[in-house]
PDB file of C-alpha atoms in Angstrom:
ATOM      1  CA  MET A  21    -136.015 217.294 -66.383  1.00  0.00           C
ATOM      2  CA  THR A  22    -137.474 219.507 -69.197  1.00  0.00           C
ATOM      3  CA  GLN A  23    -138.503 217.772 -71.967  1.00  0.00           C
ATOM      4  CA  THR A  24    -136.952 218.554 -75.544  1.00  0.00           C
ATOM      5  CA  LEU A  25    -138.281 218.092 -79.050  1.00  0.00           C
ATOM      6  CA  LEU A  26    -136.228 217.809 -82.318  1.00  0.00           C
ATOM      7  CA  PHE A  27    -137.894 219.466 -85.251  1.00  0.00           C
ATOM      8  CA  ALA A  28    -135.805 219.059 -88.561  1.00  0.00           C
ATOM      9  CA  CYS A  29    -136.471 221.461 -90.613  1.00  0.00           C
ATOM     10  CA  ASP A  30    -135.928 222.023 -94.385  1.00  0.00           C
ATOM     11  CA  LEU A  31    -137.495 225.156 -95.108  1.00  0.00           C
ATOM     12  CA  SER A  32    -139.919 223.713 -97.652  1.00  0.00           C
ATOM     13  CA  ALA A  33    -143.453 224.410 -98.108  1.00  0.00           C
ATOM     14  CA  GLU A  34    -144.206 221.004 -97.197  1.00  0.00           C
ATOM     15  CA  ASN A  35    -142.034 221.110 -94.002  1.00  0.00           C
ATOM     16  CA  ARG A  36    -144.511 223.810 -92.809  1.00  0.00           C
ATOM     17  CA  ALA A  37    -147.711 221.465 -91.370  1.00  0.00           C
ATOM     18  CA  ALA A  38    -144.841 219.452 -89.219  1.00  0.00           C
ATOM     19  CA  PHE A  39    -143.175 222.803 -87.985  1.00  0.00           C
ATOM     20  CA  ALA A  40    -146.663 224.292 -86.959  1.00  0.00           C
ATOM     21  CA  ARG A  41    -146.949 220.607 -85.178  1.00  0.00           C
ATOM     22  CA  ALA A  42    -143.681 220.769 -83.349  1.00  0.00           C
ATOM     23  CA  ILE A  43    -144.033 224.456 -81.908  1.00  0.00           C
ATOM     24  CA  ARG A  44    -148.265 223.472 -80.433  1.00  0.00           C
ATOM     25  CA  LEU A  45    -146.579 220.524 -78.884  1.00  0.00           C
ATOM     26  CA  ALA A  46    -143.844 222.165 -77.641  1.00  0.00           C
ATOM     27  CA  THR A  47    -146.059 224.856 -76.199  1.00  0.00           C
ATOM     28  CA  GLU A  48    -148.628 222.429 -74.914  1.00  0.00           C
ATOM     29  CA  SER A  49    -146.222 220.190 -73.219  1.00  0.00           C
ATOM     30  CA  GLY A  50    -143.913 222.806 -71.797  1.00  0.00           C
ATOM     31  CA  ALA A  51    -141.153 221.225 -74.024  1.00  0.00           C
ATOM     32  CA  ARG A  52    -137.758 223.367 -75.582  1.00  0.00           C
ATOM     33  CA  LEU A  53    -138.097 222.953 -79.497  1.00  0.00           C
ATOM     34  CA  ASP A  54    -134.973 222.382 -80.920  1.00  0.00           C
ATOM     35  CA  VAL A  55    -135.320 223.093 -84.580  1.00  0.00           C
ATOM     36  CA  LEU A  56    -132.258 222.090 -86.801  1.00  0.00           C
ATOM     37  CA  HIS A  57    -131.699 222.354 -90.436  1.00  0.00           C
ATOM     38  CA  VAL A  58    -128.516 219.952 -92.011  1.00  0.00           C
ATOM     39  CA  LEU A  59    -126.715 221.818 -94.722  1.00  0.00           C
ATOM     40  CA  ASP A  60    -124.351 220.327 -97.131  1.00  0.00           C
ATOM     41  CA  PRO A  61    -120.966 219.723 -95.995  1.00  0.00           C
ATOM     42  CA  TYR A  62    -119.487 219.868 -99.404  1.00  0.00           C
ATOM     43  CA  LEU A  63    -120.317 223.522 -99.778  1.00  0.00           C
ATOM     44  CA  PRO A  64    -116.729 226.204 -99.346  1.00  0.00           C
ATOM     45  CA  ARG A  65    -116.487 227.024 -95.536  1.00  0.00           C
ATOM     46  CA  ARG A  66    -117.408 230.807 -96.580  1.00  0.00           C
ATOM     47  CA  VAL A  67    -120.817 229.960 -98.044  1.00  0.00           C
ATOM     48  CA  LEU A  68    -121.431 228.070 -94.960  1.00  0.00           C
ATOM     49  CA  HIS A  69    -120.696 230.704 -92.761  1.00  0.00           C
ATOM     50  CA  ASP A  70    -122.853 232.928 -94.836  1.00  0.00           C
ATOM     51  CA  LEU A  71    -125.627 230.516 -95.398  1.00  0.00           C
ATOM     52  CA  GLU A  72    -125.564 229.595 -91.586  1.00  0.00           C
ATOM     53  CA  ALA A  73    -126.999 233.263 -90.675  1.00  0.00           C
ATOM     54  CA  ALA A  74    -129.313 233.377 -93.873  1.00  0.00           C
ATOM     55  CA  ILE A  75    -130.944 229.913 -92.816  1.00  0.00           C
ATOM     56  CA  VAL A  76    -131.263 230.868 -88.969  1.00  0.00           C
ATOM     57  CA  ASP A  77    -133.178 234.100 -89.821  1.00  0.00           C
ATOM     58  CA  ASP A  78    -135.043 232.041 -92.479  1.00  0.00           C
ATOM     59  CA  MET A  79    -136.391 229.360 -89.680  1.00  0.00           C
ATOM     60  CA  GLN A  80    -137.139 232.205 -87.411  1.00  0.00           C
ATOM     61  CA  ALA A  81    -139.073 233.737 -89.847  1.00  0.00           C
ATOM     62  CA  ILE A  82    -141.113 230.612 -90.892  1.00  0.00           C
ATOM     63  CA  MET A  83    -141.905 230.642 -87.033  1.00  0.00           C
ATOM     64  CA  THR A  84    -143.060 233.829 -86.440  1.00  0.00           C
ATOM     65  CA  ASP A  85    -145.493 233.319 -89.171  1.00  0.00           C
ATOM     66  CA  ILE A  86    -146.484 230.256 -88.030  1.00  0.00           C
ATOM     67  CA  ARG A  87    -147.249 231.030 -84.669  1.00  0.00           C
ATOM     68  CA  GLU A  88    -149.247 234.421 -85.891  1.00  0.00           C
ATOM     69  CA  ASP A  89    -151.500 232.002 -88.214  1.00  0.00           C
ATOM     70  CA  TYR A  90    -151.888 229.666 -85.419  1.00  0.00           C
ATOM     71  CA  ALA A  91    -152.223 231.858 -82.426  1.00  0.00           C
ATOM     72  CA  LEU A  92    -149.558 230.071 -80.996  1.00  0.00           C
ATOM     73  CA  PRO A  93    -147.267 231.329 -78.014  1.00  0.00           C
ATOM     74  CA  GLU A  94    -143.616 231.320 -78.256  1.00  0.00           C
ATOM     75  CA  PRO A  95    -141.947 227.839 -76.921  1.00  0.00           C
ATOM     76  CA  SER A  96    -138.480 227.949 -75.144  1.00  0.00           C
ATOM     77  CA  VAL A  97    -136.426 227.303 -78.881  1.00  0.00           C
ATOM     78  CA  MET A  98    -133.227 226.855 -79.990  1.00  0.00           C
ATOM     79  CA  LEU A  99    -132.463 227.400 -83.732  1.00  0.00           C
ATOM     80  CA  GLN A 100    -129.319 225.848 -85.276  1.00  0.00           C
ATOM     81  CA  THR A 101    -127.609 224.377 -88.229  1.00  0.00           C
ATOM     82  CA  VAL A 102    -124.966 221.793 -88.704  1.00  0.00           C
ATOM     83  CA  ALA A 103    -123.101 220.406 -91.727  1.00  0.00           C
ATOM     84  CA  GLY A 104    -123.354 216.421 -92.592  1.00  0.00           C
ATOM     85  CA  THR A 105    -125.646 214.032 -93.878  1.00  0.00           C
ATOM     86  CA  THR A 106    -129.186 214.942 -93.256  1.00  0.00           C
ATOM     87  CA  TYR A 107    -130.522 211.593 -91.736  1.00  0.00           C
ATOM     88  CA  ALA A 108    -127.169 211.146 -89.854  1.00  0.00           C
ATOM     89  CA  GLU A 109    -126.976 214.531 -88.183  1.00  0.00           C
ATOM     90  CA  ILE A 110    -130.394 214.254 -86.699  1.00  0.00           C
ATOM     91  CA  ILE A 111    -129.902 211.003 -85.290  1.00  0.00           C
ATOM     92  CA  ARG A 112    -126.541 212.436 -83.707  1.00  0.00           C
ATOM     93  CA  GLU A 113    -128.333 215.451 -82.333  1.00  0.00           C
ATOM     94  CA  ALA A 114    -131.466 213.520 -81.196  1.00  0.00           C
ATOM     95  CA  HIS A 115    -128.796 211.044 -79.159  1.00  0.00           C
ATOM     96  CA  ASP A 116    -126.749 214.205 -78.061  1.00  0.00           C
ATOM     97  CA  ARG A 117    -129.485 215.883 -76.683  1.00  0.00           C
ATOM     98  CA  GLU A 118    -131.812 213.021 -75.153  1.00  0.00           C
ATOM     99  CA  VAL A 119    -134.573 214.384 -77.107  1.00  0.00           C
ATOM    100  CA  ASP A 120    -137.919 212.722 -76.441  1.00  0.00           C
ATOM    101  CA  MET A 121    -139.241 213.121 -80.129  1.00  0.00           C
ATOM    102  CA  ILE A 122    -138.465 213.762 -83.316  1.00  0.00           C
ATOM    103  CA  VAL A 123    -140.729 215.566 -85.574  1.00  0.00           C
ATOM    104  CA  LEU A 124    -140.758 215.412 -89.267  1.00  0.00           C
ATOM    105  CA  GLY A 125    -142.686 216.165 -92.352  1.00  0.00           C
ATOM    106  CA  ALA A 126    -143.859 212.986 -94.196  1.00  0.00           C
ATOM    107  CA  HIS A 127    -142.283 211.602 -97.235  1.00  0.00           C
ATOM    108  CA  ARG A 128    -143.048 213.406-100.336  1.00  0.00           C
ATOM    109  CA  LYS A 129    -143.289 210.561-102.836  1.00  0.00           C
ATOM    110  CA  ARG A 130    -146.752 209.481-101.794  1.00  0.00           C
ATOM    111  CA  GLY A 131    -147.729 205.932-103.533  1.00  0.00           C
ATOM    112  CA  LEU A 132    -144.444 204.826-104.290  1.00  0.00           C
ATOM    113  CA  SER A 133    -143.494 202.391-101.824  1.00  0.00           C
ATOM    114  CA  ASP A 134    -140.146 201.498-103.264  1.00  0.00           C
ATOM    115  CA  LEU A 135    -138.494 204.674-102.818  1.00  0.00           C
ATOM    116  CA  VAL A 136    -139.222 204.749 -99.012  1.00  0.00           C
ATOM    117  CA  ALA A 137    -136.466 202.914 -98.067  1.00  0.00           C
ATOM    118  CA  GLY A 138    -133.548 205.469 -98.999  1.00  0.00           C
ATOM    119  CA  THR A 139    -135.417 208.465 -97.886  1.00  0.00           C
ATOM    120  CA  THR A 140    -134.133 210.465 -94.993  1.00  0.00           C
ATOM    121  CA  LEU A 141    -137.287 209.854 -93.279  1.00  0.00           C
ATOM    122  CA  ALA A 142    -137.069 206.397 -93.501  1.00  0.00           C
ATOM    123  CA  ARG A 143    -133.624 206.094 -92.133  1.00  0.00           C
ATOM    124  CA  VAL A 144    -134.148 208.276 -88.859  1.00  0.00           C
ATOM    125  CA  LEU A 145    -136.898 205.750 -88.306  1.00  0.00           C
ATOM    126  CA  ARG A 146    -134.653 202.802 -88.437  1.00  0.00           C
ATOM    127  CA  SER A 147    -132.208 204.498 -85.947  1.00  0.00           C
ATOM    128  CA  ALA A 148    -133.856 207.275 -83.860  1.00  0.00           C
ATOM    129  CA  PRO A 149    -133.578 206.578 -80.129  1.00  0.00           C
ATOM    130  CA  CYS A 150    -137.066 208.015 -79.776  1.00  0.00           C
ATOM    131  CA  PRO A 151    -140.522 207.730 -80.937  1.00  0.00           C
ATOM    132  CA  VAL A 152    -140.543 210.001 -84.686  1.00  0.00           C
ATOM    133  CA  LEU A 153    -143.417 211.816 -85.772  1.00  0.00           C
ATOM    134  CA  THR A 154    -144.090 212.500 -89.302  1.00  0.00           C
ATOM    135  CA  VAL A 155    -146.727 215.071 -90.160  1.00  0.00           C
ATOM    136  CA  ILE A 156    -149.092 215.815 -92.928  1.00  0.00           C
ATOM    137  CA  GLN A 157    -152.456 217.558 -91.057  1.00  0.00           C
ATOM    138  CA  PRO A 158    -152.744 221.417 -89.687  1.00  0.00           C
ATOM    139  CA  ALA A 159    -151.659 221.748 -86.473  1.00  0.00           C
ATOM    140  CA  ASN A 160    -155.219 222.980 -85.265  1.00  0.00           C
ATOM    141  CA  ARG A 161    -156.211 219.632 -85.932  1.00  0.00           C
ATOM    142  CA  ASP A 162    -156.729 217.999 -82.376  1.00  0.00           C
ATOM    143  CA  TRP A 163    -155.688 214.532 -82.033  1.00  0.00           C
ATOM    144  CA  GLN A 164    -158.596 212.991 -80.429  1.00  0.00           C
ATOM    145  CA  GLU A 165    -159.134 209.651 -82.239  1.00  0.00           C
ATOM    146  CA  ILE A 166    -155.785 207.621 -82.020  1.00  0.00           C
ATOM    147  CA  LEU A 167    -155.561 204.404 -83.423  1.00  0.00           C
ATOM    148  CA  VAL A 168    -152.522 201.563 -82.149  1.00  0.00           C
ATOM    149  CA  PRO A 169    -152.258 198.339 -83.823  1.00  0.00           C
ATOM    150  CA  VAL A 170    -151.904 195.732 -80.992  1.00  0.00           C
ATOM    151  CA  ASP A 171    -150.647 192.223 -80.982  1.00  0.00           C
ATOM    152  CA  PHE A 172    -148.520 190.024 -77.922  1.00  0.00           C
ATOM    153  CA  SER A 173    -144.920 191.701 -79.063  1.00  0.00           C
ATOM    154  CA  LEU A 174    -142.542 193.818 -76.877  1.00  0.00           C
ATOM    155  CA  ALA A 175    -142.655 196.812 -79.550  1.00  0.00           C
ATOM    156  CA  SER A 176    -146.627 196.738 -79.577  1.00  0.00           C
ATOM    157  CA  ARG A 177    -147.146 196.908 -75.836  1.00  0.00           C
ATOM    158  CA  HIS A 178    -144.163 199.638 -75.619  1.00  0.00           C
ATOM    159  CA  THR A 179    -146.040 201.502 -78.370  1.00  0.00           C
ATOM    160  CA  LEU A 180    -149.261 201.347 -76.554  1.00  0.00           C
ATOM    161  CA  ARG A 181    -147.560 202.402 -73.451  1.00  0.00           C
ATOM    162  CA  GLU A 182    -146.214 205.711 -75.214  1.00  0.00           C
ATOM    163  CA  ALA A 183    -149.674 206.671 -76.451  1.00  0.00           C
ATOM    164  CA  LEU A 184    -151.236 206.144 -73.518  1.00  0.00           C
ATOM    165  CA  LYS A 185    -148.660 208.226 -71.516  1.00  0.00           C
ATOM    166  CA  ARG A 186    -148.474 210.799 -74.362  1.00  0.00           C
ATOM    167  CA  PHE A 187    -152.313 210.873 -75.240  1.00  0.00           C
ATOM    168  CA  PRO A 188    -154.073 210.533 -71.795  1.00  0.00           C
ATOM    169  CA  GLU A 189    -157.187 212.607 -73.001  1.00  0.00           C
ATOM    170  CA  ALA A 190    -157.541 211.216 -76.495  1.00  0.00           C
ATOM    171  CA  ARG A 191    -159.718 208.161 -77.561  1.00  0.00           C
ATOM    172  CA  LEU A 192    -157.477 205.059 -78.212  1.00  0.00           C
ATOM    173  CA  THR A 193    -158.641 202.221 -80.504  1.00  0.00           C
ATOM    174  CA  LEU A 194    -156.555 199.358 -80.197  1.00  0.00           C
ATOM    175  CA  LEU A 195    -156.471 197.257 -83.714  1.00  0.00           C
ATOM    176  CA  HIS A 196    -155.816 193.595 -83.575  1.00  0.00           C
ATOM    177  CA  ALA A 197    -155.881 191.348 -86.733  1.00  0.00           C
ATOM    178  CA  TRP A 198    -156.512 187.699 -86.202  1.00  0.00           C
ATOM    179  CA  ASN A 199    -155.869 185.255 -88.715  1.00  0.00           C
ATOM    180  CA  ILE A 200    -156.895 181.600 -87.158  1.00  0.00           C
ATOM    181  CA  PRO A 201    -155.852 178.641 -89.364  1.00  0.00           C
ATOM    182  CA  GLY A 202    -158.235 176.279 -91.006  1.00  0.00           C
ATOM    183  CA  GLU A 203    -160.618 179.485 -91.979  1.00  0.00           C
ATOM    184  CA  ARG A 204    -160.652 179.116 -95.507  1.00  0.00           C
ATOM    185  CA  GLU A 205    -161.063 175.263 -95.350  1.00  0.00           C
ATOM    186  CA  LEU A 206    -163.384 174.631 -92.725  1.00  0.00           C
ATOM    187  CA  GLY A 207    -164.860 178.277 -92.029  1.00  0.00           C
ATOM    188  CA  SER A 208    -168.476 176.432 -92.796  1.00  0.00           C
ATOM    189  CA  ASP A 209    -168.229 173.840 -90.247  1.00  0.00           C
ATOM    190  CA  SER A 210    -169.775 174.411 -87.007  1.00  0.00           C
ATOM    191  CA  ASP A 211    -167.573 172.613 -84.588  1.00  0.00           C
ATOM    192  CA  TYR A 212    -164.713 174.718 -86.216  1.00  0.00           C
ATOM    193  CA  ALA A 213    -166.907 178.155 -86.100  1.00  0.00           C
ATOM    194  CA  ARG A 214    -167.516 177.210 -82.232  1.00  0.00           C
ATOM    195  CA  TRP A 215    -163.650 176.882 -81.723  1.00  0.00           C
ATOM    196  CA  ARG A 216    -163.087 179.806 -83.473  1.00  0.00           C
ATOM    197  CA  ASP A 217    -165.205 181.956 -81.546  1.00  0.00           C
ATOM    198  CA  ARG A 218    -163.468 180.582 -78.504  1.00  0.00           C
ATOM    199  CA  GLU A 219    -159.795 181.468 -79.650  1.00  0.00           C
ATOM    200  CA  VAL A 220    -160.986 184.899 -80.757  1.00  0.00           C
ATOM    201  CA  GLU A 221    -162.904 185.525 -77.357  1.00  0.00           C
ATOM    202  CA  ARG A 222    -159.441 184.327 -75.718  1.00  0.00           C
ATOM    203  CA  LEU A 223    -157.230 186.601 -77.690  1.00  0.00           C
ATOM    204  CA  ARG A 224    -159.445 189.101 -76.563  1.00  0.00           C
ATOM    205  CA  CYS A 225    -159.380 188.623 -72.856  1.00  0.00           C
ATOM    206  CA  GLN A 226    -155.331 188.507 -73.607  1.00  0.00           C
ATOM    207  CA  LEU A 227    -155.220 191.648 -75.092  1.00  0.00           C
ATOM    208  CA  GLU A 228    -157.939 193.189 -72.213  1.00  0.00           C
ATOM    209  CA  ARG A 229    -155.794 192.198 -69.648  1.00  0.00           C
ATOM    210  CA  GLU A 230    -152.322 193.315 -70.977  1.00  0.00           C
ATOM    211  CA  THR A 231    -153.991 196.737 -71.342  1.00  0.00           C
ATOM    212  CA  ASP A 232    -155.494 196.954 -68.196  1.00  0.00           C
ATOM    213  CA  GLN A 233    -152.158 195.913 -66.707  1.00  0.00           C
ATOM    214  CA  LEU A 234    -150.215 199.088 -68.675  1.00  0.00           C
ATOM    215  CA  MET A 235    -153.311 201.526 -67.810  1.00  0.00           C
ATOM    216  CA  ALA A 236    -152.862 200.444 -63.702  1.00  0.00           C
ATOM    217  CA  GLU A 237    -149.425 201.871 -64.344  1.00  0.00           C
ATOM    218  CA  LEU A 238    -150.339 205.217 -65.467  1.00  0.00           C
ATOM    219  CA  ASP A 239    -152.137 208.045 -63.398  1.00  0.00           C
ATOM    220  CA  SER A 240    -154.437 209.213 -66.172  1.00  0.00           C
ATOM    221  CA  VAL A 241    -155.410 206.970 -68.895  1.00  0.00           C
ATOM    222  CA  PRO A 242    -157.797 207.707 -71.831  1.00  0.00           C
ATOM    223  CA  GLU A 243    -160.754 206.064 -73.161  1.00  0.00           C
ATOM    224  CA  VAL A 244    -160.130 202.731 -75.301  1.00  0.00           C
ATOM    225  CA  GLU A 245    -161.619 200.638 -77.148  1.00  0.00           C
ATOM    226  CA  LEU A 246    -160.473 197.447 -78.465  1.00  0.00           C
ATOM    227  CA  VAL A 247    -161.442 195.829 -81.783  1.00  0.00           C
ATOM    228  CA  LEU A 248    -160.631 192.396 -83.439  1.00  0.00           C
ATOM    229  CA  GLU A 249    -160.428 191.912 -87.209  1.00  0.00           C
ATOM    230  CA  GLN A 250    -160.227 189.034 -89.315  1.00  0.00           C
ATOM    231  CA  GLY A 251    -157.346 189.119 -92.014  1.00  0.00           C
ATOM    232  CA  GLU A 252    -153.839 189.873 -92.515  1.00  0.00           C
ATOM    233  CA  PRO A 253    -152.487 192.713 -90.652  1.00  0.00           C
ATOM    234  CA  LEU A 254    -151.520 195.216 -93.308  1.00  0.00           C
ATOM    235  CA  GLU A 255    -154.791 194.556 -95.131  1.00  0.00           C
ATOM    236  CA  VAL A 256    -156.784 195.362 -91.848  1.00  0.00           C
ATOM    237  CA  LEU A 257    -154.891 198.145 -90.812  1.00  0.00           C
ATOM    238  CA  LEU A 258    -155.314 199.924 -94.469  1.00  0.00           C
ATOM    239  CA  THR A 259    -158.973 199.038 -94.597  1.00  0.00           C
ATOM    240  CA  ARG A 260    -159.564 200.558 -91.363  1.00  0.00           C
ATOM    241  CA  LEU A 261    -157.571 203.869 -92.470  1.00  0.00           C
ATOM    242  CA  ARG A 262    -159.911 204.694 -95.754  1.00  0.00           C
ATOM    243  CA  ARG A 263    -163.000 203.576 -93.849  1.00  0.00           C
ATOM    244  CA  GLN A 264    -162.052 205.384 -90.194  1.00  0.00           C
ATOM    245  CA  PRO A 265    -158.906 207.108 -90.548  1.00  0.00           C
ATOM    246  CA  PRO A 266    -157.894 208.133 -87.245  1.00  0.00           C
ATOM    247  CA  ASP A 267    -156.155 211.564 -86.056  1.00  0.00           C
ATOM    248  CA  LEU A 268    -152.878 209.805 -85.272  1.00  0.00           C
ATOM    249  CA  LEU A 269    -151.507 206.447 -85.633  1.00  0.00           C
ATOM    250  CA  ALA A 270    -149.457 205.223 -83.187  1.00  0.00           C
ATOM    251  CA  LEU A 271    -147.279 202.337 -84.873  1.00  0.00           C
ATOM    252  CA  SER A 272    -144.421 199.819 -83.382  1.00  0.00           C
ATOM    253  CA  SER A 273    -141.378 199.639 -85.682  1.00  0.00           C
ATOM    254  CA  ARG A 274    -141.363 195.991 -86.532  1.00  0.00           C
ATOM    255  CA  GLY A 275    -138.666 194.987 -89.005  1.00  0.00           C
ATOM    256  CA  GLN A 276    -135.456 193.980 -88.069  1.00  0.00           C
ATOM    257  CA  LEU A 277    -132.745 195.747 -86.787  1.00  0.00           C
ATOM    258  CA  GLY A 278    -131.805 198.364 -89.587  1.00  0.00           C
ATOM    259  CA  ARG A 279    -135.161 197.343 -91.652  1.00  0.00           C
ATOM    260  CA  HIS A 280    -138.696 198.234 -91.969  1.00  0.00           C
ATOM    261  CA  SER A 281    -141.546 196.080 -92.400  1.00  0.00           C
ATOM    262  CA  PRO A 282    -144.120 196.294 -95.233  1.00  0.00           C
ATOM    263  CA  ILE A 283    -146.660 197.572 -92.870  1.00  0.00           C
ATOM    264  CA  THR A 284    -144.037 200.342 -92.477  1.00  0.00           C
ATOM    265  CA  ASP A 285    -143.181 200.924 -96.060  1.00  0.00           C
ATOM    266  CA  ALA A 286    -146.591 200.794 -96.875  1.00  0.00           C
ATOM    267  CA  LEU A 287    -147.815 203.594 -94.538  1.00  0.00           C
ATOM    268  CA  LEU A 288    -144.968 205.990 -95.199  1.00  0.00           C
ATOM    269  CA  SER A 289    -145.534 205.871 -98.523  1.00  0.00           C
ATOM    270  CA  GLU A 290    -149.239 206.917 -98.944  1.00  0.00           C
ATOM    271  CA  PRO A 291    -149.867 208.618 -95.128  1.00  0.00           C
ATOM    272  CA  HIS A 292    -153.581 208.509 -94.299  1.00  0.00           C
ATOM    273  CA  CYS A 293    -153.140 210.519 -91.341  1.00  0.00           C
ATOM    274  CA  ASP A 294    -150.032 211.544 -88.712  1.00  0.00           C
ATOM    275  CA  ILE A 295    -148.007 208.998 -87.541  1.00  0.00           C
ATOM    276  CA  MET A 296    -146.174 208.396 -84.646  1.00  0.00           C
ATOM    277  CA  LEU A 297    -143.543 205.369 -84.831  1.00  0.00           C
ATOM    278  CA  CYS A 298    -142.117 203.877 -81.560  1.00  0.00           C
ATOM    279  CA  ARG A 299    -139.098 201.651 -81.366  1.00  0.00           C
ATOM    280  CA  ALA A 300    -138.808 198.262 -79.335  1.00  0.00           C
ATOM    281  CA  TRP A 301    -138.049 199.248 -75.991  1.00  0.00           C
TER     282      TRP A 301
END
């Protein structure tokens, strides 16, 4: 069955990097690229009819321009407009077409995490039936270094499986943040230090076993490094992103149904790299 990528196009200059990445992903994977623009449903019917043709022409022109800039071949593509609420139509089309990935531009109001929740991006991430990719980097940048925060959750294991399956030629860094109780009060005690070191080694062995089990299910696997760092997950992750930003961050959707975690909101408001967010299944 041919894979399908869904790219939500808003015709803005900020959306160009995501459009270019969607074209590159489609050509490299042999997937069909469905490019979707959502129109205001409250426009008069006659205006909508005339606007649809103009927008499809604009999408085709932008696509041709991007392909020439990046020397990309033309993928199998479908250009389409629909009328409705933007995030709802993207989700509906993703379900109807059984797409393998949704590609979106990054959140534009950087540094304002309290404004993320109501954006089209955040709403699509909450309800998408497939991985969602948000793009800020030029498409000619290869995804050689991929960072995957991991723990023992179902969502984390699914995200790692997606990264291993989709990017077999990349180098994956698995980042686990640990924070063992008593460190602040007993960190200088030698007996506690030995116990803590044993616990950290136990965590490492458990993560290595789970990673090996996932890798055994795949025909081709990338180079993988496991990194354990002490601290709260968000602080550890943000420090790592500032110090060693990867090409792509593969992140689990960790919030309750219909909501995002503070980690997701913080990363969407100030992205350091492209982000692939996966659901728990």
